[in-house]
Amino acid sequence: MPLRILAVYGTRREGMKLAPVVEALRADADFEVKVCSTSRQGALAQDLADVFDLRPDWDLDLWHEGDDLYRAVAGVIEGLRDVLREARPDWVIIQGDTTSAFASALGAFYAGAKIAHVGGGLRTGDMADPFPEEGHRTMATRLASLHLAATARARAALKAEGIHPGKVEVTGSPIVDTLRKALALEAPLDADLAAWTEGRKLAVLTVRRSDRLGAGAAGVAEAIRALHDREAALRWALVLRRDHAPSDILRA
């Protein structure tokens, strides 16, 4: 009998990182995979469906304008309760440190399911920065039975917290698989971007939560300059979210 897997995501980055994981699991007859989205998807749902054929079996639409952390966590746990009862998963897969990821882990724990944490072990060591993400991922670690770390550094952080090495696998980040899948589509560049590249190869940089880099922005900017100086023949593009204002250092 195949293992029953429930993958849960609520944000764009969770969906993009879990999509290749779900795709790989569905290709293996040893797993029966279901997917639950906790929030309103809109364009994201279509993007994930087009590229990965990722369509939620449950779309809970739990996020509403003005929800605070208390209501958001309670809403996910309550909304996920019926899904867990229906799906009866052996394992629940979460990704990262969002409110939906933490609340889904807690709900899965209450349901007696094992938890696999994609992106486990990311740490700053400061519960207040980033808030509440550092707390979410630290608590998710205590609930998880399998920790899928992106780097050796993340594995070391988990070991330092007493997590048994046999429960940790360094897998790399699935966002790399997402990027490779997107590149394979060979979609044409936006006209303005194509004009800006002037026929040169394009190098894309991403920064997580550019609005919260603080003192780290200087180090990121220095690294970008070093890359540009080393590979000046490339066009370097830093991708930022529209709703996250980058620091003045990054703008410069």
mmCIF file of C-alpha atoms in Angstrom:
data_model
loop_
_atom_site.group_PDB
_atom_site.id
_atom_site.type_symbol
_atom_site.label_atom_id
_atom_site.label_comp_id
_atom_site.label_asym_id
_atom_site.label_seq_id
_atom_site.Cartn_x
_atom_site.Cartn_y
_atom_site.Cartn_z
ATOM 1 C CA MET A 1 0.000 0.000 0.000
ATOM 2 C CA PRO A 2 1.458 3.396 -0.964
ATOM 3 C CA LEU A 3 2.244 5.972 1.694
ATOM 4 C CA ARG A 4 -0.352 8.737 1.833
ATOM 5 C CA ILE A 5 1.286 12.148 1.464
ATOM 6 C CA LEU A 6 -0.365 15.530 1.973
ATOM 7 C CA ALA A 7 1.592 18.573 0.765
ATOM 8 C CA VAL A 8 0.369 21.881 2.193
ATOM 9 C CA TYR A 9 1.262 25.362 0.987
ATOM 10 C CA GLY A 10 -0.134 28.832 1.437
ATOM 11 C CA THR A 11 2.205 31.343 -0.201
ATOM 12 C CA ARG A 12 3.799 31.772 -3.604
ATOM 13 C CA ARG A 13 7.240 30.716 -2.430
ATOM 14 C CA GLU A 14 5.874 27.626 -0.665
ATOM 15 C CA GLY A 15 4.018 26.550 -3.783
ATOM 16 C CA MET A 16 6.993 27.140 -6.056
ATOM 17 C CA LYS A 17 9.300 25.125 -3.801
ATOM 18 C CA LEU A 18 6.879 22.276 -3.128
ATOM 19 C CA ALA A 19 5.777 21.888 -6.754
ATOM 20 C CA PRO A 20 8.847 19.905 -7.914
ATOM 21 C CA VAL A 21 8.716 17.807 -4.733
ATOM 22 C CA VAL A 22 5.088 16.891 -5.415
ATOM 23 C CA GLU A 23 5.891 16.202 -9.061
ATOM 24 C CA ALA A 24 8.685 13.787 -8.101
ATOM 25 C CA LEU A 25 6.570 11.995 -5.505
ATOM 26 C CA ARG A 26 3.677 11.571 -7.927
ATOM 27 C CA ALA A 27 6.028 9.862 -10.363
ATOM 28 C CA ASP A 28 6.719 7.167 -7.745
ATOM 29 C CA ALA A 29 4.081 4.464 -7.276
ATOM 30 C CA ASP A 30 5.103 4.106 -3.622
ATOM 31 C CA PHE A 31 3.343 7.390 -2.806
ATOM 32 C CA GLU A 32 -0.228 8.612 -3.036
ATOM 33 C CA VAL A 33 -0.010 12.406 -3.052
ATOM 34 C CA LYS A 34 -2.686 14.990 -2.304
ATOM 35 C CA VAL A 35 -2.244 18.757 -2.197
ATOM 36 C CA CYS A 36 -3.887 21.388 -0.018
ATOM 37 C CA SER A 37 -3.681 25.149 -0.510
ATOM 38 C CA THR A 38 -4.531 27.246 2.530
ATOM 39 C CA SER A 39 -4.899 30.618 0.808
ATOM 40 C CA ARG A 40 -6.441 32.371 -2.173
ATOM 41 C CA GLN A 41 -4.275 31.481 -5.159
ATOM 42 C CA GLY A 42 -5.314 33.564 -8.158
ATOM 43 C CA ALA A 43 -2.538 33.851 -10.753
ATOM 44 C CA LEU A 44 -0.251 31.610 -8.694
ATOM 45 C CA ALA A 45 -2.614 28.655 -9.082
ATOM 46 C CA GLN A 46 -2.550 29.021 -12.857
ATOM 47 C CA ASP A 47 1.242 29.352 -12.937
ATOM 48 C CA LEU A 48 1.739 26.193 -10.882
ATOM 49 C CA ALA A 49 -0.879 24.332 -12.905
ATOM 50 C CA ASP A 50 0.694 25.323 -16.230
ATOM 51 C CA VAL A 51 4.280 24.451 -15.317
ATOM 52 C CA PHE A 52 3.917 21.565 -12.863
ATOM 53 C CA ASP A 53 0.327 20.411 -13.279
ATOM 54 C CA LEU A 54 -0.029 21.241 -9.576
ATOM 55 C CA ARG A 55 -3.696 21.635 -8.747
ATOM 56 C CA PRO A 56 -4.856 21.602 -5.111
ATOM 57 C CA ASP A 57 -7.215 18.841 -4.075
ATOM 58 C CA TRP A 58 -8.365 21.221 -1.336
ATOM 59 C CA ASP A 59 -8.334 25.010 -1.693
ATOM 60 C CA LEU A 60 -9.238 26.448 1.705
ATOM 61 C CA ASP A 61 -9.018 30.191 0.891
ATOM 62 C CA LEU A 62 -8.280 31.027 4.533
ATOM 63 C CA TRP A 63 -6.373 34.290 4.212
ATOM 64 C CA HIS A 64 -8.282 37.521 4.422
ATOM 65 C CA GLU A 65 -7.199 41.150 4.490
ATOM 66 C CA GLY A 66 -6.522 42.305 8.039
ATOM 67 C CA ASP A 67 -5.995 38.874 9.588
ATOM 68 C CA ASP A 68 -3.436 38.949 12.398
ATOM 69 C CA LEU A 69 -1.164 36.081 13.402
ATOM 70 C CA TYR A 70 -3.584 34.775 16.024
ATOM 71 C CA ARG A 71 -6.459 34.508 13.585
ATOM 72 C CA ALA A 72 -4.251 33.208 10.778
ATOM 73 C CA VAL A 73 -2.766 30.352 12.823
ATOM 74 C CA ALA A 74 -6.135 29.396 14.290
ATOM 75 C CA GLY A 75 -7.746 29.547 10.846
ATOM 76 C CA VAL A 76 -5.222 27.213 9.247
ATOM 77 C CA ILE A 77 -5.402 24.675 12.067
ATOM 78 C CA GLU A 78 -9.192 24.659 12.048
ATOM 79 C CA GLY A 79 -9.447 24.629 8.252
ATOM 80 C CA LEU A 80 -6.905 21.853 7.916
ATOM 81 C CA ARG A 81 -8.632 19.675 10.501
ATOM 82 C CA ASP A 82 -11.292 18.377 8.095
ATOM 83 C CA VAL A 83 -8.721 17.898 5.327
ATOM 84 C CA LEU A 84 -6.548 15.788 7.614
ATOM 85 C CA ARG A 85 -9.535 13.710 8.681
ATOM 86 C CA GLU A 86 -10.476 13.066 5.055
ATOM 87 C CA ALA A 87 -6.980 12.528 3.661
ATOM 88 C CA ARG A 88 -5.638 10.525 6.643
ATOM 89 C CA PRO A 89 -2.032 11.172 5.563
ATOM 90 C CA ASP A 90 0.924 9.199 6.824
ATOM 91 C CA TRP A 91 3.090 12.243 6.144
ATOM 92 C CA VAL A 92 2.428 15.956 5.796
ATOM 93 C CA ILE A 93 4.989 17.988 3.851
ATOM 94 C CA ILE A 94 5.492 21.661 4.664
ATOM 95 C CA GLN A 95 7.990 24.167 3.339
ATOM 96 C CA GLY A 96 9.812 26.957 5.088
ATOM 97 C CA ASP A 97 8.755 29.229 7.904
ATOM 98 C CA THR A 98 5.531 30.965 6.965
ATOM 99 C CA THR A 99 2.490 31.156 9.196
ATOM 100 C CA SER A 100 0.781 28.562 7.010
ATOM 101 C CA ALA A 101 3.769 26.206 7.224
ATOM 102 C CA PHE A 102 3.990 26.401 11.012
ATOM 103 C CA ALA A 103 0.229 26.116 11.546
ATOM 104 C CA SER A 104 0.045 23.182 9.123
ATOM 105 C CA ALA A 105 2.810 21.417 11.025
ATOM 106 C CA LEU A 106 0.946 21.938 14.278
ATOM 107 C CA GLY A 107 -2.289 20.661 12.749
ATOM 108 C CA ALA A 108 -0.510 17.606 11.358
ATOM 109 C CA PHE A 109 1.035 16.956 14.766
ATOM 110 C CA TYR A 110 -2.408 17.066 16.378
ATOM 111 C CA ALA A 111 -3.650 14.588 13.741
ATOM 112 C CA GLY A 112 -0.841 12.146 14.484
ATOM 113 C CA ALA A 113 0.781 12.469 11.050
ATOM 114 C CA LYS A 114 4.524 12.589 10.555
ATOM 115 C CA ILE A 115 5.913 15.866 9.239
ATOM 116 C CA ALA A 116 8.567 16.399 6.589
ATOM 117 C CA HIS A 117 10.003 19.909 6.684
ATOM 118 C CA VAL A 118 11.406 21.125 3.369
ATOM 119 C CA GLY A 119 13.952 23.861 4.000
ATOM 120 C CA GLY A 120 14.569 22.848 7.596
ATOM 121 C CA GLY A 121 17.518 24.213 9.566
ATOM 122 C CA LEU A 122 17.556 27.784 8.278
ATOM 123 C CA ARG A 123 18.482 29.956 11.261
ATOM 124 C CA THR A 124 19.565 33.447 12.257
ATOM 125 C CA GLY A 125 19.741 32.648 15.969
ATOM 126 C CA ASP A 126 17.569 35.667 16.754
ATOM 127 C CA MET A 127 13.888 35.016 17.479
ATOM 128 C CA ALA A 128 13.100 38.655 16.740
ATOM 129 C CA ASP A 129 14.744 38.721 13.310
ATOM 130 C CA PRO A 130 13.061 37.741 11.149
ATOM 131 C CA PHE A 131 9.815 37.802 13.108
ATOM 132 C CA PRO A 132 7.804 35.605 13.220
ATOM 133 C CA GLU A 133 9.635 33.365 10.748
ATOM 134 C CA GLU A 134 12.523 32.407 13.047
ATOM 135 C CA GLY A 135 10.057 31.243 15.677
ATOM 136 C CA HIS A 136 7.938 29.395 13.124
ATOM 137 C CA ARG A 137 10.833 27.406 11.685
ATOM 138 C CA THR A 138 12.319 26.650 15.088
ATOM 139 C CA MET A 139 9.009 25.290 16.379
ATOM 140 C CA ALA A 140 8.388 23.378 13.139
ATOM 141 C CA THR A 141 11.723 21.647 13.684
ATOM 142 C CA ARG A 142 10.558 20.282 17.029
ATOM 143 C CA LEU A 143 7.427 18.843 15.386
ATOM 144 C CA ALA A 144 9.060 17.340 12.289
ATOM 145 C CA SER A 145 10.222 13.747 11.846
ATOM 146 C CA LEU A 146 12.217 14.423 8.674
ATOM 147 C CA HIS A 147 14.265 17.539 7.973
ATOM 148 C CA LEU A 148 15.131 18.284 4.340
ATOM 149 C CA ALA A 149 17.902 20.855 4.610
ATOM 150 C CA ALA A 150 19.048 22.984 1.700
ATOM 151 C CA THR A 151 22.675 23.264 2.829
ATOM 152 C CA ALA A 152 25.307 21.659 5.026
ATOM 153 C CA ARG A 153 25.111 24.766 7.212
ATOM 154 C CA ALA A 154 21.417 24.109 7.828
ATOM 155 C CA ARG A 155 22.220 20.509 8.709
ATOM 156 C CA ALA A 156 24.829 21.712 11.201
ATOM 157 C CA ALA A 157 22.273 24.044 12.787
ATOM 158 C CA LEU A 158 19.869 21.142 13.255
ATOM 159 C CA LYS A 159 22.618 18.980 14.751
ATOM 160 C CA ALA A 160 23.474 21.786 17.185
ATOM 161 C CA GLU A 161 19.838 21.766 18.306
ATOM 162 C CA GLY A 162 19.971 18.054 19.058
ATOM 163 C CA ILE A 163 18.238 16.714 15.951
ATOM 164 C CA HIS A 164 19.391 13.170 15.206
ATOM 165 C CA PRO A 165 21.569 13.120 12.049
ATOM 166 C CA GLY A 166 19.541 10.189 10.721
ATOM 167 C CA LYS A 167 16.499 12.450 10.469
ATOM 168 C CA VAL A 168 18.269 15.064 8.330
ATOM 169 C CA GLU A 169 18.901 14.958 4.585
ATOM 170 C CA VAL A 170 20.724 17.680 2.660
ATOM 171 C CA THR A 171 18.708 17.926 -0.541
ATOM 172 C CA GLY A 172 19.527 21.382 -1.850
ATOM 173 C CA SER A 173 16.743 23.870 -2.446
ATOM 174 C CA PRO A 174 13.860 22.732 -4.665
ATOM 175 C CA ILE A 175 13.645 26.267 -6.052
ATOM 176 C CA VAL A 176 16.587 25.224 -8.259
ATOM 177 C CA ASP A 177 14.401 22.480 -9.746
ATOM 178 C CA THR A 178 11.632 25.030 -10.212
ATOM 179 C CA LEU A 179 13.995 27.346 -12.063
ATOM 180 C CA ARG A 180 15.266 24.563 -14.310
ATOM 181 C CA LYS A 181 11.709 23.578 -15.140
ATOM 182 C CA ALA A 182 10.839 27.165 -16.009
ATOM 183 C CA LEU A 183 13.955 27.566 -18.163
ATOM 184 C CA ALA A 184 13.069 24.411 -20.073
ATOM 185 C CA LEU A 185 9.871 26.123 -21.216
ATOM 186 C CA GLU A 186 12.007 28.562 -23.232
ATOM 187 C CA ALA A 187 9.459 31.325 -22.836
ATOM 188 C CA PRO A 188 10.408 34.583 -24.586
ATOM 189 C CA LEU A 189 11.738 37.456 -22.484
ATOM 190 C CA ASP A 190 9.548 40.438 -21.780
ATOM 191 C CA ALA A 191 10.147 43.004 -24.550
ATOM 192 C CA ASP A 192 11.569 45.641 -22.193
ATOM 193 C CA LEU A 193 13.849 43.098 -20.523
ATOM 194 C CA ALA A 194 15.017 41.769 -23.882
ATOM 195 C CA ALA A 195 15.925 45.300 -24.983
ATOM 196 C CA TRP A 196 17.789 45.929 -21.725
ATOM 197 C CA THR A 197 19.931 42.782 -22.090
ATOM 198 C CA GLU A 198 21.171 43.993 -25.506
ATOM 199 C CA GLY A 199 21.646 40.412 -26.634
ATOM 200 C CA ARG A 200 23.850 39.503 -23.679
ATOM 201 C CA LYS A 201 23.225 36.554 -21.402
ATOM 202 C CA LEU A 202 21.085 37.311 -18.374
ATOM 203 C CA ALA A 203 22.070 36.395 -14.811
ATOM 204 C CA VAL A 204 19.217 36.492 -12.301
ATOM 205 C CA LEU A 205 19.767 37.153 -8.588
ATOM 206 C CA THR A 206 17.177 36.704 -5.876
ATOM 207 C CA VAL A 207 17.185 38.008 -2.309
ATOM 208 C CA ARG A 208 14.804 36.734 0.291
ATOM 209 C CA ARG A 209 12.855 39.469 2.070
ATOM 210 C CA SER A 210 14.823 42.393 0.675
ATOM 211 C CA ASP A 211 12.810 44.668 2.947
ATOM 212 C CA ARG A 212 14.299 42.978 6.030
ATOM 213 C CA LEU A 213 17.978 42.717 5.196
ATOM 214 C CA GLY A 214 18.954 45.527 7.561
ATOM 215 C CA ALA A 215 22.708 45.635 8.098
ATOM 216 C CA GLY A 216 23.070 42.618 5.815
ATOM 217 C CA ALA A 217 22.129 44.713 2.777
ATOM 218 C CA ALA A 218 25.689 46.050 2.542
ATOM 219 C CA GLY A 219 27.100 42.535 2.308
ATOM 220 C CA VAL A 220 24.569 41.549 -0.345
ATOM 221 C CA ALA A 221 25.351 44.673 -2.366
ATOM 222 C CA GLU A 222 29.086 43.984 -2.110
ATOM 223 C CA ALA A 223 28.581 40.413 -3.332
ATOM 224 C CA ILE A 224 26.518 41.633 -6.295
ATOM 225 C CA ARG A 225 29.211 44.145 -7.239
ATOM 226 C CA ALA A 226 31.897 41.447 -7.017
ATOM 227 C CA LEU A 227 29.890 39.143 -9.280
ATOM 228 C CA HIS A 228 29.304 41.945 -11.763
ATOM 229 C CA ASP A 229 32.990 42.869 -11.858
ATOM 230 C CA ARG A 230 33.995 39.248 -12.398
ATOM 231 C CA GLU A 231 31.440 38.609 -15.150
ATOM 232 C CA ALA A 232 30.932 42.041 -16.677
ATOM 233 C CA ALA A 233 29.817 40.524 -19.992
ATOM 234 C CA LEU A 234 26.565 39.404 -18.375
ATOM 235 C CA ARG A 235 23.521 41.479 -17.600
ATOM 236 C CA TRP A 236 22.734 41.139 -13.886
ATOM 237 C CA ALA A 237 19.112 41.401 -12.750
ATOM 238 C CA LEU A 238 18.080 41.486 -9.085
ATOM 239 C CA VAL A 239 14.502 40.237 -8.673
ATOM 240 C CA LEU A 240 12.482 41.973 -5.947
ATOM 241 C CA ARG A 241 8.857 41.710 -4.892
ATOM 242 C CA ARG A 242 6.651 44.651 -5.802
ATOM 243 C CA ASP A 243 5.365 44.957 -2.243
ATOM 244 C CA HIS A 244 8.818 44.778 -0.606
ATOM 245 C CA ALA A 245 10.723 48.052 -0.728
ATOM 246 C CA PRO A 246 14.465 47.317 -1.055
ATOM 247 C CA SER A 247 16.999 49.162 1.057
ATOM 248 C CA ASP A 248 18.699 52.272 -0.344
ATOM 249 C CA ILE A 249 21.948 50.295 -0.453
ATOM 250 C CA LEU A 250 20.470 47.738 -2.849
ATOM 251 C CA ARG A 251 18.891 50.452 -4.971
ATOM 252 C CA ALA A 252 22.272 52.107 -5.325
#
